[in-house]
Amino acid sequence: MNCMENALSIFVRSIFVDNMIFAYFLGMCSYLAVSKNVKTSFGLGVAVTFVLLITLPVNYLLERYVLRAGALSWLGEGFANLDLSYLSFILFIAVIAAITQLVEMVVEKFTPSLYNSLGIFLPLIAVNCAIMGGALFMQQRLGLEASDPKALKSIGDVVAYALGSGVGWILAIVGLAAIREKLEYSNVPAPLRGLGITFITVGLMAMAFLCFSGLKI
Amino acid sequence: MKMNEELKNTLLGPLSKNNPISVQVLGICSALAVTVEMKPALVMGVSVMIIVALSNVVISLIRNTIPNSVRIIVQLVVVAALVTVVSEFLKAFAFDVSVQLSVYIGLIITNCILMGRLEAFAMANKPWASFLDGLGNGLGYAIILVVTAFFRELFGSGSLLGYRIVPQSWYEAGYVDNGLMMLPSMALILLACIIWVHRAVDKELQEK
């Protein structure tokens, strides 16, 4: 029961308190580029969540059984002292690129309708910082003390973290897209038009999300 | 002569007219996250500059042998290898900064500036031109980082590069650091101000 509670708390925290966009600016490039209308931005959000949900647990297993110091001890005594953590960047990005490719092929084969709505975004996700950032933050949080509320302890926590981060990302991008649709009709000073006003909007949204930072779960 | 002119444009264009952050909107994630103080911003700027320049050269050297269908993965592996080298180097010689930068050094791999420059420039140009393009874009990125960090550190903690600028007597007279500057949201708004000034000066860049 305690385990469930922990996962739930990580899920809620990663949506509101440690929001990928507002607290860590992850995935900002596509966030700014695609948030012009609500429908496509929701599509991108779903695609990001989907890929996060698959890549994070895979990278977790990789970290646990291959990369970490002493992780290879299941291969035998001789491997117990190996520390491959310097390989983590290359392995994580390779896993992400491969899985994005795989997801794209599977989605295309089995659910063409989903593929048509996500189609353009799927290949782009391989280089979305949110996915790589999720993997690196997970690696960092696995090493935290168990008493820290941010610590991830099991694969269940990792899945909760992935889902929460994805949902937080959707929330952020759909919110921004809705505001930008309205901003189309407003009279913005010429040098601020487009990018400038978008940054200010995101800044204000980030401030609003600060209210959640006192949240105790 | 014409050749030299072109190379000069490749190097200096990204500083203002074609700035990776304020005009091309690439690599925003790390630009915002590491600018609380000047020191990590400088380190980040230099690291990105080195990595963009070198990866541009490497990709440009092997551009004719990369099959088109796997080019993204090849690019990612080259970049990831370079980032690993830089990250290990920082851990060895500047450990406190590398702790401060935490995951954002690793995130240089997915920094859009890299993929953008590799795709747009290095895949189609000779190594020397690609090197200059990478250097120019890295510099353009570093400038924005340093300017943002300058204001955030000056107003947020009253110091620059760790040295106290605001005198103690001001604090005794009731001056208070602006804590908002330390928060992520202010980075976005400061960047918007930089874009505002940039586009007010250079009217060609205005949208619509």
Short mmCIF file of C-alpha atoms in Angstrom, two decimals:
data_model
loop_
_atom_site.label_atom_id
_atom_site.label_comp_id
_atom_site.label_asym_id
_atom_site.label_seq_id
_atom_site.Cartn_x
_atom_site.Cartn_y
_atom_site.Cartn_z
CA MET A 1 0.00 0.00 0.00
CA ASN A 2 2.86 2.32 0.89
CA CYS A 3 4.37 1.65 -2.49
CA MET A 4 1.18 2.78 -4.25
CA GLU A 5 1.09 5.93 -2.15
CA ASN A 6 4.63 6.78 -3.10
CA ALA A 7 3.94 6.29 -6.80
CA LEU A 8 0.82 8.44 -6.56
CA SER A 9 2.73 11.22 -4.85
CA ILE A 10 5.42 11.13 -7.53
CA PHE A 11 2.73 11.24 -10.21
CA VAL A 12 1.06 14.34 -8.75
CA ARG A 13 4.35 16.06 -7.98
CA SER A 14 5.66 15.61 -11.50
CA ILE A 15 2.51 17.14 -12.99
CA PHE A 16 2.34 20.25 -10.84
CA VAL A 17 5.48 20.86 -8.80
CA ASP A 18 8.24 19.49 -11.03
CA ASN A 19 6.49 20.31 -14.27
CA MET A 20 8.84 19.57 -17.18
CA ILE A 21 8.18 22.89 -18.89
CA PHE A 22 7.69 25.34 -16.06
CA ALA A 23 10.31 24.07 -13.64
CA TYR A 24 12.98 22.63 -15.96
CA PHE A 25 12.26 24.05 -19.44
CA LEU A 26 12.48 20.61 -21.01
CA GLY A 27 11.17 20.20 -24.54
CA MET A 28 10.97 23.94 -24.98
CA CYS A 29 11.82 24.00 -28.70
CA SER A 30 8.91 21.93 -29.90
CA TYR A 31 6.77 23.48 -27.15
CA LEU A 32 7.20 26.92 -28.70
CA ALA A 33 7.11 25.76 -32.30
CA VAL A 34 3.98 23.62 -32.19
CA SER A 35 1.77 25.46 -29.71
CA LYS A 36 -0.10 27.50 -32.30
CA ASN A 37 -3.37 25.60 -32.09
CA VAL A 38 -4.92 23.40 -29.46
CA LYS A 39 -5.55 20.32 -31.58
CA THR A 40 -2.03 19.73 -32.91
CA SER A 41 -0.48 20.61 -29.59
CA PHE A 42 -2.64 18.01 -27.86
CA GLY A 43 -1.46 15.50 -30.47
CA LEU A 44 2.18 16.30 -29.77
CA GLY A 45 1.53 16.11 -26.03
CA VAL A 46 0.04 12.64 -26.35
CA ALA A 47 2.96 11.52 -28.52
CA VAL A 48 5.48 12.79 -25.96
CA THR A 49 3.66 11.05 -23.10
CA PHE A 50 3.50 7.85 -25.09
CA VAL A 51 7.22 7.81 -25.87
CA LEU A 52 8.10 8.79 -22.27
CA LEU A 53 6.01 5.91 -20.96
CA ILE A 54 7.93 3.42 -23.09
CA THR A 55 11.48 4.81 -22.98
CA LEU A 56 11.74 5.60 -19.27
CA PRO A 57 11.10 2.05 -17.98
CA VAL A 58 13.47 0.65 -20.63
CA ASN A 59 16.17 3.14 -19.65
CA TYR A 60 15.49 2.28 -15.99
CA LEU A 61 16.21 -1.38 -16.65
CA LEU A 62 19.33 -0.40 -18.57
CA GLU A 63 20.53 1.80 -15.72
CA ARG A 64 19.74 -0.84 -13.09
CA TYR A 65 21.22 -3.89 -14.79
CA VAL A 66 23.92 -2.52 -17.12
CA LEU A 67 25.19 0.97 -16.42
CA ARG A 68 25.33 1.57 -12.67
CA ALA A 69 28.46 0.76 -10.67
CA GLY A 70 28.31 -2.96 -9.92
CA ALA A 71 25.12 -3.37 -11.97
CA LEU A 72 26.63 -6.12 -14.07
CA SER A 73 27.21 -8.43 -11.09
CA TRP A 74 24.40 -10.72 -12.36
CA LEU A 75 26.83 -11.77 -15.12
CA GLY A 76 29.25 -13.25 -12.58
CA GLU A 77 31.87 -12.32 -10.00
CA GLY A 78 34.30 -10.80 -12.49
CA PHE A 79 31.85 -8.13 -13.59
CA ALA A 80 30.95 -6.87 -10.12
CA ASN A 81 33.46 -4.00 -10.13
CA LEU A 82 32.55 -2.53 -13.51
CA ASP A 83 31.13 0.98 -13.66
CA LEU A 84 29.79 1.82 -17.11
CA SER A 85 27.98 5.01 -16.14
CA TYR A 86 30.06 7.09 -18.55
CA LEU A 87 28.27 5.27 -21.36
CA SER A 88 24.85 6.43 -20.22
CA PHE A 89 24.46 9.40 -22.62
CA ILE A 90 25.15 7.30 -25.70
CA LEU A 91 23.04 4.34 -24.57
CA PHE A 92 20.08 6.49 -23.48
CA ILE A 93 19.96 8.43 -26.72
CA ALA A 94 20.38 5.25 -28.78
CA VAL A 95 17.48 3.62 -26.89
CA ILE A 96 15.34 6.71 -27.37
CA ALA A 97 16.07 6.97 -31.09
CA ALA A 98 15.49 3.26 -31.63
CA ILE A 99 12.25 3.16 -29.64
CA THR A 100 10.86 6.24 -31.36
CA GLN A 101 11.52 4.53 -34.68
CA LEU A 102 9.92 1.33 -33.43
CA VAL A 103 6.89 3.11 -31.98
CA GLU A 104 6.45 4.91 -35.27
CA MET A 105 6.42 1.63 -37.20
CA VAL A 106 4.09 -0.14 -34.75
CA VAL A 107 1.66 2.76 -34.64
CA GLU A 108 1.67 3.00 -38.43
CA LYS A 109 0.93 -0.73 -38.76
CA PHE A 110 -1.76 -1.18 -36.15
CA THR A 111 -3.50 2.16 -35.67
CA PRO A 112 -3.26 4.17 -38.89
CA SER A 113 -5.69 6.78 -37.54
CA LEU A 114 -3.43 7.57 -34.58
CA TYR A 115 -0.46 7.56 -36.93
CA ASN A 116 -2.08 10.12 -39.16
CA SER A 117 -2.69 12.47 -36.28
CA LEU A 118 0.75 12.00 -34.69
CA GLY A 119 2.64 11.24 -37.90
CA ILE A 120 4.79 14.35 -38.28
CA PHE A 121 5.66 14.58 -34.61
CA LEU A 122 6.84 11.07 -33.89
CA PRO A 123 10.27 11.26 -35.58
CA LEU A 124 10.86 14.70 -34.04
CA ILE A 125 10.38 13.33 -30.56
CA ALA A 126 13.72 11.51 -30.69
CA VAL A 127 15.41 14.88 -30.28
CA ASN A 128 12.89 16.34 -27.85
CA CYS A 129 14.72 17.32 -24.69
CA ALA A 130 11.78 16.23 -22.56
CA ILE A 131 12.47 12.57 -23.31
CA MET A 132 16.24 12.70 -22.80
CA GLY A 133 15.76 15.02 -19.82
CA GLY A 134 13.29 12.56 -18.31
CA ALA A 135 15.87 9.78 -18.63
CA LEU A 136 18.66 11.87 -17.10
CA PHE A 137 16.49 13.12 -14.24
CA MET A 138 15.38 9.56 -13.57
CA GLN A 139 19.03 8.48 -13.38
CA GLN A 140 19.72 11.32 -10.95
CA ARG A 141 16.67 10.59 -8.79
CA LEU A 142 17.44 6.87 -8.55
CA GLY A 143 20.56 7.85 -6.66
CA LEU A 144 18.76 9.98 -4.06
CA GLU A 145 18.19 9.02 -0.41
CA ALA A 146 15.02 7.01 0.15
CA SER A 147 13.59 9.70 2.44
CA ASP A 148 13.69 12.36 -0.31
CA PRO A 149 10.21 12.85 -1.81
CA LYS A 150 11.78 13.02 -5.28
CA ALA A 151 13.51 9.64 -5.00
CA LEU A 152 12.38 6.90 -7.36
CA LYS A 153 12.57 3.49 -5.76
CA SER A 154 11.05 0.94 -8.11
CA ILE A 155 9.87 0.46 -11.65
CA GLY A 156 6.36 1.44 -10.52
CA ASP A 157 7.69 4.84 -9.42
CA VAL A 158 9.45 5.25 -12.76
CA VAL A 159 6.21 4.56 -14.66
CA ALA A 160 4.37 7.04 -12.41
CA TYR A 161 7.09 9.61 -13.06
CA ALA A 162 6.89 9.10 -16.82
CA LEU A 163 3.10 9.37 -16.86
CA GLY A 164 3.07 12.42 -14.58
CA SER A 165 5.72 14.23 -16.60
CA GLY A 166 3.84 13.51 -19.81
CA VAL A 167 0.51 14.71 -18.42
CA GLY A 168 2.22 17.84 -17.08
CA TRP A 169 3.66 18.47 -20.52
CA ILE A 170 0.23 18.09 -22.17
CA LEU A 171 -1.27 20.47 -19.63
CA ALA A 172 1.41 23.07 -20.34
CA ILE A 173 1.27 22.88 -24.11
CA VAL A 174 -2.52 22.84 -24.38
CA GLY A 175 -2.73 25.80 -22.00
CA LEU A 176 -0.23 27.81 -23.99
CA ALA A 177 -1.89 26.93 -27.31
CA ALA A 178 -5.27 28.09 -26.01
CA ILE A 179 -3.78 31.41 -24.89
CA ARG A 180 -1.93 31.90 -28.18
CA GLU A 181 -5.13 31.31 -30.16
CA LYS A 182 -6.67 34.24 -28.28
CA LEU A 183 -3.53 36.36 -28.61
CA GLU A 184 -3.87 36.24 -32.40
CA TYR A 185 -6.47 38.98 -32.16
CA SER A 186 -4.69 41.27 -29.75
CA ASN A 187 -2.60 44.31 -30.49
CA VAL A 188 0.95 43.47 -29.42
CA PRO A 189 3.86 45.95 -29.87
CA ALA A 190 5.61 45.10 -33.14
CA PRO A 191 9.01 43.96 -31.77
CA LEU A 192 7.31 41.64 -29.30
CA ARG A 193 5.00 39.99 -31.81
CA GLY A 194 5.34 36.21 -32.17
CA LEU A 195 8.23 34.92 -30.12
CA GLY A 196 8.54 37.72 -27.56
CA ILE A 197 4.98 37.69 -26.33
CA THR A 198 5.01 33.89 -26.26
CA PHE A 199 7.96 33.96 -23.89
CA ILE A 200 6.21 36.43 -21.62
CA THR A 201 3.09 34.26 -21.63
CA VAL A 202 5.10 31.18 -20.69
CA GLY A 203 6.84 33.19 -17.98
CA LEU A 204 3.52 34.22 -16.48
CA MET A 205 2.22 30.65 -16.68
CA ALA A 206 5.37 29.47 -14.91
CA MET A 207 4.72 32.02 -12.16
CA ALA A 208 1.19 30.72 -11.78
CA PHE A 209 2.54 27.19 -11.45
CA LEU A 210 4.80 28.35 -8.63
CA CYS A 211 1.73 28.33 -6.40
CA PHE A 212 1.89 24.54 -6.49
CA SER A 213 5.44 24.45 -5.17
CA GLY A 214 4.23 24.58 -1.57
CA LEU A 215 2.09 21.52 -2.18
CA LYS A 216 2.71 18.82 0.44
CA ILE A 217 1.81 15.32 -0.57
CA MET B 1 37.81 37.72 -51.81
CA LYS B 2 34.21 36.67 -52.25
CA MET B 3 34.96 33.36 -50.58
CA ASN B 4 36.33 35.14 -47.52
CA GLU B 5 33.28 37.36 -47.33
CA GLU B 6 31.05 34.29 -47.30
CA LEU B 7 33.06 32.63 -44.55
CA LYS B 8 32.91 35.80 -42.50
CA ASN B 9 29.14 35.81 -42.84
CA THR B 10 28.95 32.20 -41.71
CA LEU B 11 30.91 33.09 -38.61
CA LEU B 12 29.35 36.42 -37.69
CA GLY B 13 25.78 36.02 -38.99
CA PRO B 14 24.62 33.94 -36.01
CA LEU B 15 25.75 36.63 -33.57
CA SER B 16 22.85 38.92 -34.37
CA LYS B 17 20.86 38.59 -37.63
CA ASN B 18 20.60 34.85 -37.40
CA ASN B 19 21.00 34.29 -33.66
CA PRO B 20 20.20 30.68 -32.74
CA ILE B 21 18.16 31.65 -29.68
CA SER B 22 16.42 34.92 -30.37
CA VAL B 23 15.81 34.41 -34.10
CA GLN B 24 15.97 30.71 -34.94
CA VAL B 25 14.41 29.66 -31.58
CA LEU B 26 16.76 26.74 -31.05
CA GLY B 27 18.21 25.43 -27.83
CA ILE B 28 15.97 27.34 -25.46
CA CYS B 29 15.75 24.65 -22.77
CA SER B 30 19.30 24.85 -21.52
CA ALA B 31 19.58 28.57 -22.16
CA LEU B 32 16.94 29.24 -19.54
CA ALA B 33 17.91 26.68 -16.96
CA VAL B 34 21.61 27.47 -16.49
CA THR B 35 21.45 31.26 -16.33
CA VAL B 36 20.91 31.80 -12.61
CA GLU B 37 24.60 32.71 -12.27
CA MET B 38 27.30 33.85 -14.68
CA LYS B 39 29.74 31.01 -14.04
CA PRO B 40 27.62 28.04 -15.14
CA ALA B 41 26.31 30.13 -18.03
CA LEU B 42 29.85 30.78 -19.26
CA VAL B 43 30.83 27.13 -18.89
CA MET B 44 27.68 26.02 -20.68
CA GLY B 45 28.23 28.52 -23.50
CA VAL B 46 31.81 27.41 -24.05
CA SER B 47 30.88 23.70 -23.91
CA VAL B 48 28.12 24.16 -26.47
CA MET B 49 30.42 26.18 -28.70
CA ILE B 50 33.09 23.45 -28.66
CA ILE B 51 30.58 20.66 -29.21
CA VAL B 52 28.75 22.39 -32.09
CA ALA B 53 32.00 23.28 -33.86
CA LEU B 54 33.55 19.82 -33.49
CA SER B 55 30.41 17.85 -34.33
CA ASN B 56 29.91 20.05 -37.39
CA VAL B 57 33.43 19.18 -38.54
CA VAL B 58 32.99 15.45 -37.90
CA ILE B 59 29.63 15.24 -39.67
CA SER B 60 30.88 17.37 -42.51
CA LEU B 61 33.88 15.06 -42.98
CA ILE B 62 31.74 11.93 -43.19
CA ARG B 63 28.71 13.55 -44.83
CA ASN B 64 29.12 11.69 -48.10
CA THR B 65 29.28 8.26 -46.48
CA ILE B 66 26.21 8.55 -44.21
CA PRO B 67 23.16 6.78 -45.64
CA ASN B 68 20.25 9.17 -45.62
CA SER B 69 17.88 6.87 -43.72
CA VAL B 70 20.06 6.55 -40.60
CA ARG B 71 21.59 10.01 -40.55
CA ILE B 72 19.75 11.16 -37.42
CA ILE B 73 21.11 8.24 -35.42
CA VAL B 74 24.63 8.79 -36.76
CA GLN B 75 24.43 12.47 -35.83
CA LEU B 76 23.12 11.64 -32.38
CA VAL B 77 25.93 9.16 -31.72
CA VAL B 78 28.63 11.61 -32.81
CA VAL B 79 27.14 14.34 -30.62
CA ALA B 80 26.63 11.98 -27.67
CA ALA B 81 30.27 10.89 -27.84
CA LEU B 82 31.49 14.51 -27.82
CA VAL B 83 29.14 15.43 -24.98
CA THR B 84 30.42 12.48 -22.94
CA VAL B 85 33.98 13.71 -23.38
CA VAL B 86 33.08 17.25 -22.31
CA SER B 87 31.05 16.00 -19.36
CA GLU B 88 33.87 13.77 -18.09
CA PHE B 89 36.29 16.68 -18.57
CA LEU B 90 34.10 18.99 -16.49
CA LYS B 91 33.70 16.36 -13.78
CA ALA B 92 37.47 16.07 -13.56
CA PHE B 93 38.48 19.75 -13.67
CA ALA B 94 35.44 21.79 -12.61
CA PHE B 95 33.42 19.50 -10.39
CA ASP B 96 31.30 22.15 -8.63
CA VAL B 97 30.15 23.67 -11.93
CA SER B 98 29.33 20.26 -13.33
CA VAL B 99 27.15 19.57 -10.28
CA GLN B 100 25.39 22.89 -10.80
CA LEU B 101 24.76 22.16 -14.47
CA SER B 102 23.55 18.64 -13.52
CA VAL B 103 21.53 17.11 -16.34
CA TYR B 104 21.78 20.09 -18.65
CA ILE B 105 25.25 19.07 -19.87
CA GLY B 106 23.76 15.74 -20.95
CA LEU B 107 20.90 17.59 -22.55
CA ILE B 108 23.28 19.27 -24.99
CA ILE B 109 22.78 16.04 -26.98
CA THR B 110 19.19 16.94 -27.67
CA ASN B 111 19.90 20.65 -27.95
CA CYS B 112 18.13 21.71 -31.10
CA ILE B 113 21.02 24.00 -32.12
CA LEU B 114 23.17 20.93 -32.71
CA MET B 115 20.68 18.95 -34.74
CA GLY B 116 19.61 22.10 -36.55
CA ARG B 117 23.12 23.08 -37.59
CA LEU B 118 24.09 19.51 -38.47
CA GLU B 119 21.04 19.06 -40.67
CA ALA B 120 21.02 22.50 -42.20
CA PHE B 121 24.70 23.21 -42.62
CA ALA B 122 27.20 20.43 -41.97
CA MET B 123 25.40 17.90 -44.20
CA ALA B 124 25.92 20.19 -47.21
CA ASN B 125 29.16 22.07 -46.60
CA LYS B 126 32.93 21.60 -46.38
CA PRO B 127 34.59 21.02 -42.96
CA TRP B 128 36.20 24.47 -42.59
CA ALA B 129 32.99 26.36 -43.36
CA SER B 130 31.09 24.01 -41.03
CA PHE B 131 33.61 24.66 -38.27
CA LEU B 132 33.09 28.42 -38.58
CA ASP B 133 29.32 27.98 -38.69
CA GLY B 134 29.42 25.90 -35.52
CA LEU B 135 31.68 28.41 -33.80
CA GLY B 136 29.43 31.30 -34.82
CA ASN B 137 26.27 29.62 -33.62
CA GLY B 138 27.93 28.58 -30.38
CA LEU B 139 29.01 32.18 -29.83
CA GLY B 140 25.54 33.52 -30.59
CA TYR B 141 24.14 31.08 -28.05
CA ALA B 142 26.78 31.95 -25.45
CA ILE B 143 26.16 35.70 -25.79
CA ILE B 144 22.45 35.37 -24.99
CA LEU B 145 23.26 33.06 -22.08
CA VAL B 146 25.80 35.46 -20.60
CA VAL B 147 23.54 38.52 -20.99
CA THR B 148 20.61 36.75 -19.32
CA ALA B 149 22.86 35.44 -16.55
CA PHE B 150 24.36 38.91 -16.04
CA PHE B 151 20.97 40.43 -15.21
CA ARG B 152 19.76 37.45 -13.21
CA GLU B 153 22.86 37.29 -11.04
CA LEU B 154 23.18 41.07 -10.62
CA PHE B 155 19.58 41.59 -9.50
CA GLY B 156 18.96 38.16 -8.02
CA SER B 157 21.96 37.85 -5.74
CA GLY B 158 23.78 41.19 -6.07
CA SER B 159 26.99 39.67 -7.37
CA LEU B 160 28.75 38.88 -10.65
CA LEU B 161 30.79 35.71 -11.19
CA GLY B 162 30.52 35.20 -7.44
CA TYR B 163 32.02 38.61 -6.53
CA ARG B 164 29.80 40.97 -4.54
CA ILE B 165 28.78 44.03 -6.57
CA VAL B 166 26.02 45.56 -4.48
CA PRO B 167 27.80 47.03 -1.43
CA GLN B 168 26.90 45.88 2.07
CA SER B 169 25.86 49.42 3.05
CA TRP B 170 22.95 49.25 0.56
CA TYR B 171 21.61 46.16 2.30
CA GLU B 172 21.87 47.95 5.64
CA ALA B 173 19.96 50.86 4.11
CA GLY B 174 17.14 48.47 3.21
CA TYR B 175 18.02 47.21 -0.30
CA VAL B 176 16.72 43.69 -0.92
CA ASP B 177 17.73 41.25 -3.66
CA ASN B 178 14.99 40.43 -6.11
CA GLY B 179 14.24 36.79 -5.35
CA LEU B 180 12.02 36.53 -8.40
CA MET B 181 15.13 36.69 -10.61
CA MET B 182 16.25 33.33 -9.25
CA LEU B 183 13.03 31.64 -10.37
CA PRO B 184 12.61 29.99 -13.78
CA SER B 185 9.78 32.29 -14.82
CA MET B 186 11.97 35.40 -14.77
CA ALA B 187 14.40 33.78 -17.20
CA LEU B 188 11.61 33.57 -19.76
CA ILE B 189 10.58 37.17 -19.24
CA LEU B 190 14.18 38.42 -19.42
CA LEU B 191 14.67 36.52 -22.66
CA ALA B 192 11.50 38.15 -23.99
CA CYS B 193 13.01 41.54 -23.10
CA ILE B 194 16.23 40.68 -24.96
CA ILE B 195 14.17 39.71 -28.00
CA TRP B 196 12.18 42.92 -27.64
CA VAL B 197 15.30 45.11 -27.64
CA HIS B 198 16.92 43.08 -30.41
CA ARG B 199 13.91 43.39 -32.67
CA ALA B 200 13.29 47.02 -31.86
CA VAL B 201 16.83 47.78 -33.05
CA ASP B 202 16.73 45.44 -36.02
CA LYS B 203 13.33 46.02 -37.61
CA GLU B 204 13.83 43.34 -40.28
CA LEU B 205 13.41 40.63 -37.68
CA GLN B 206 9.91 41.65 -36.61
CA GLU B 207 7.17 39.14 -37.32
CA LYS B 208 4.19 39.92 -39.54
#
